[in-house]
PDB file of C-alpha atoms in Angstrom:
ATOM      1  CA  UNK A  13     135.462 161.075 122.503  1.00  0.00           C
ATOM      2  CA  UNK A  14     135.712 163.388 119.536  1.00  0.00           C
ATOM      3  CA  UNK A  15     136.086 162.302 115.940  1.00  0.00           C
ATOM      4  CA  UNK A  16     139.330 163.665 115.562  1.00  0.00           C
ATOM      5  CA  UNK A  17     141.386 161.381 118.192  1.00  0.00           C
ATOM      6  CA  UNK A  18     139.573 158.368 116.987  1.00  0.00           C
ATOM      7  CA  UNK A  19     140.900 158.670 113.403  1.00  0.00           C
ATOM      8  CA  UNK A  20     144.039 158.544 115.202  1.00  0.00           C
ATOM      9  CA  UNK A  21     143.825 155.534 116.951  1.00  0.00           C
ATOM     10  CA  UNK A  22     144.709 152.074 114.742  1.00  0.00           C
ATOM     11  CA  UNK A  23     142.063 149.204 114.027  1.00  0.00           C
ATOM     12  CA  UNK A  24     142.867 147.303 117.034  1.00  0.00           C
ATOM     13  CA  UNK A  25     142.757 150.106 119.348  1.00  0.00           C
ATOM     14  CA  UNK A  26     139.072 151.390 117.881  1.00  0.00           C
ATOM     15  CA  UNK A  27     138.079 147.486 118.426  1.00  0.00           C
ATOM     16  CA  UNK A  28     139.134 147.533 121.831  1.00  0.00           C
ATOM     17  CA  UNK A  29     137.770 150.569 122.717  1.00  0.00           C
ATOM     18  CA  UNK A  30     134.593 149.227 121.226  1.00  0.00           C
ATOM     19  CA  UNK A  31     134.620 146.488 123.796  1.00  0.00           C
ATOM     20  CA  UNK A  32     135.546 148.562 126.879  1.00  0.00           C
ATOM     21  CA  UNK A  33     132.514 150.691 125.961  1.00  0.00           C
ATOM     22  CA  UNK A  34     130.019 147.718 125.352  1.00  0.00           C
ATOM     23  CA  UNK A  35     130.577 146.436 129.113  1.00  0.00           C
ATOM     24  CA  UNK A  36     130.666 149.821 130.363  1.00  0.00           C
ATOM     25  CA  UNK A  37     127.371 149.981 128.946  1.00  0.00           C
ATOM     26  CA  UNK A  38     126.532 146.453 130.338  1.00  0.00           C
ATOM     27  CA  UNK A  39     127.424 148.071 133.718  1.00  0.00           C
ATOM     28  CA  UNK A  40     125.516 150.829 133.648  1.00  0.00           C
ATOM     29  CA  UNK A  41     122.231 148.981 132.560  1.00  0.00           C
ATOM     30  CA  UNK A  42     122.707 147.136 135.175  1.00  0.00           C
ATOM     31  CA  UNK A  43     122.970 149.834 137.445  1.00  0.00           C
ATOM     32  CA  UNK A  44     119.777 151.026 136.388  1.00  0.00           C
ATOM     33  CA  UNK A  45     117.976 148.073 136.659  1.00  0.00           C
ATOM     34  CA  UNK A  46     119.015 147.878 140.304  1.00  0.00           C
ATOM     35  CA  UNK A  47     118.342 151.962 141.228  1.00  0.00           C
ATOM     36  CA  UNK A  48     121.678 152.883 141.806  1.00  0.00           C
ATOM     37  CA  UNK A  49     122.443 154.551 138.351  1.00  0.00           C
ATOM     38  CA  UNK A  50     124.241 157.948 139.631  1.00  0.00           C
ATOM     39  CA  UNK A  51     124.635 159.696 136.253  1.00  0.00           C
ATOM     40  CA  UNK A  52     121.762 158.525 133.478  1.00  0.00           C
ATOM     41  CA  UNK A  53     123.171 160.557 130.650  1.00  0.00           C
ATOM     42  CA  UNK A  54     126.219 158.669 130.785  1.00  0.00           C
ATOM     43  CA  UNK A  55     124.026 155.327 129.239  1.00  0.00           C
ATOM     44  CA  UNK A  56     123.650 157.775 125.973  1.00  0.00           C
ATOM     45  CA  UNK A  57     127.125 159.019 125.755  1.00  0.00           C
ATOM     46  CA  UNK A  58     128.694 155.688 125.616  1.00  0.00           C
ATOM     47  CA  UNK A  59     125.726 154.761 123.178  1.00  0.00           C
ATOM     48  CA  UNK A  60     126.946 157.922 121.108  1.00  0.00           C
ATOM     49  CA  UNK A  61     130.485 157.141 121.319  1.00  0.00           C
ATOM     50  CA  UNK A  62     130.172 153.421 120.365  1.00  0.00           C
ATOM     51  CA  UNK A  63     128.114 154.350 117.325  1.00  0.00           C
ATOM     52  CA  UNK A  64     130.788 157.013 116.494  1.00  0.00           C
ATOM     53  CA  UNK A  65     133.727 154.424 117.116  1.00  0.00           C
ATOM     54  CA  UNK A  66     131.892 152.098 114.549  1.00  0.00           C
ATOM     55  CA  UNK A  67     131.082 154.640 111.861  1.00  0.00           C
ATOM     56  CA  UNK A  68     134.689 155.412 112.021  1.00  0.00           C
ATOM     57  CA  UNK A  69     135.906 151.816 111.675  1.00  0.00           C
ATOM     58  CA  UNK A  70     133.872 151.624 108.900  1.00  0.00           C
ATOM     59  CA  UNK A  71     135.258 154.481 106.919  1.00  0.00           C
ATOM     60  CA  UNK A  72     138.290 153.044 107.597  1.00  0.00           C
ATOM     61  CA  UNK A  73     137.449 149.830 105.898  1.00  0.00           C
ATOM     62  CA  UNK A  74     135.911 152.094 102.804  1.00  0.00           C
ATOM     63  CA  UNK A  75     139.302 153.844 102.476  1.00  0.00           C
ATOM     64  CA  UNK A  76     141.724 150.665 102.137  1.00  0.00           C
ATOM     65  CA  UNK A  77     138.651 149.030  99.229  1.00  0.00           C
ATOM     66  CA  UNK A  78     138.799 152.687  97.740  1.00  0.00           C
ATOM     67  CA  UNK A  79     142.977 152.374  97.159  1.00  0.00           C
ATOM     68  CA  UNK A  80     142.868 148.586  96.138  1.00  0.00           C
ATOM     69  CA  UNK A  81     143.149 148.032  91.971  1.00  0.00           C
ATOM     70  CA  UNK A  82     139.820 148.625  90.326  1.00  0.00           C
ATOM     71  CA  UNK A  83     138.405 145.846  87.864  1.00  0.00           C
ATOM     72  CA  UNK A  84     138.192 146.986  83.735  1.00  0.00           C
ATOM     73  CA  UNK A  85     134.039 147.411  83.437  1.00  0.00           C
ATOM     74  CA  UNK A  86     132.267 147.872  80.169  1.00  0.00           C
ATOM     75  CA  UNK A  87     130.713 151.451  79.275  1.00  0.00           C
ATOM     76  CA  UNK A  88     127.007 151.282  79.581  1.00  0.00           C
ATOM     77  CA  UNK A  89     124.680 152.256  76.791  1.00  0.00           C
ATOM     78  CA  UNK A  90     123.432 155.750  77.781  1.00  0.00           C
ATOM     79  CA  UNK A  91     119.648 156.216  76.949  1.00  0.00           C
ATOM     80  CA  UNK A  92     119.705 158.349  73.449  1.00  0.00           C
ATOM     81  CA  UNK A  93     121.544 155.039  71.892  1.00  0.00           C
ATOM     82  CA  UNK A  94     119.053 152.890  72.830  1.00  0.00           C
ATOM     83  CA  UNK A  95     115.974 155.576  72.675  1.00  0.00           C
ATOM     84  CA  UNK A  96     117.162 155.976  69.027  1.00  0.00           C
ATOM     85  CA  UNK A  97     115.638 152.538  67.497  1.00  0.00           C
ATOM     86  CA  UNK A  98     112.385 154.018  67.952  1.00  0.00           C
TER      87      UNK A  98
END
């Protein structure tokens, strides 16, 4: 799943797509255990694409803090003011 079409998708549908993947996963460790796994490299790409669903959401969440009213913070001294009571 490429970056892209994630962005696309709404919180809800990243969410459940993060769950499909999870027991997918579930599945395929299983699989595993037992011998029968037919394609191994599938265990990373749903790793990979879980990871990248997640990163995503979290950008997300970054984006709506990053529009939300900032509070009024005081200046901080910068170094010469305070190096200059030597």
């Amino acid at each position: 799943m490429k970056a892209q079409d994630i962005r696309k998708l709404t919180k809800t549908q990243i969410e459940k797509k993060i769950a499909e993947l999870k027991e997918e996963l579930f599945n395929l460790k299983f699989q595993a255990a037992l011998g029968n796994l037919q394609k191994p490299a599938r265990m990373g790409e749903v790793k990979r694409d879980i990871a990248r669903l997640k990163t995503i959401l979290t950008e997300g969440s970054y984006n709506l803090e990053e529009e939300a009213p900032k509070k009024k913070t005081r200046a901080k001294k910068t170094a010469d003011a305070s190096n200059g009571a030597e």
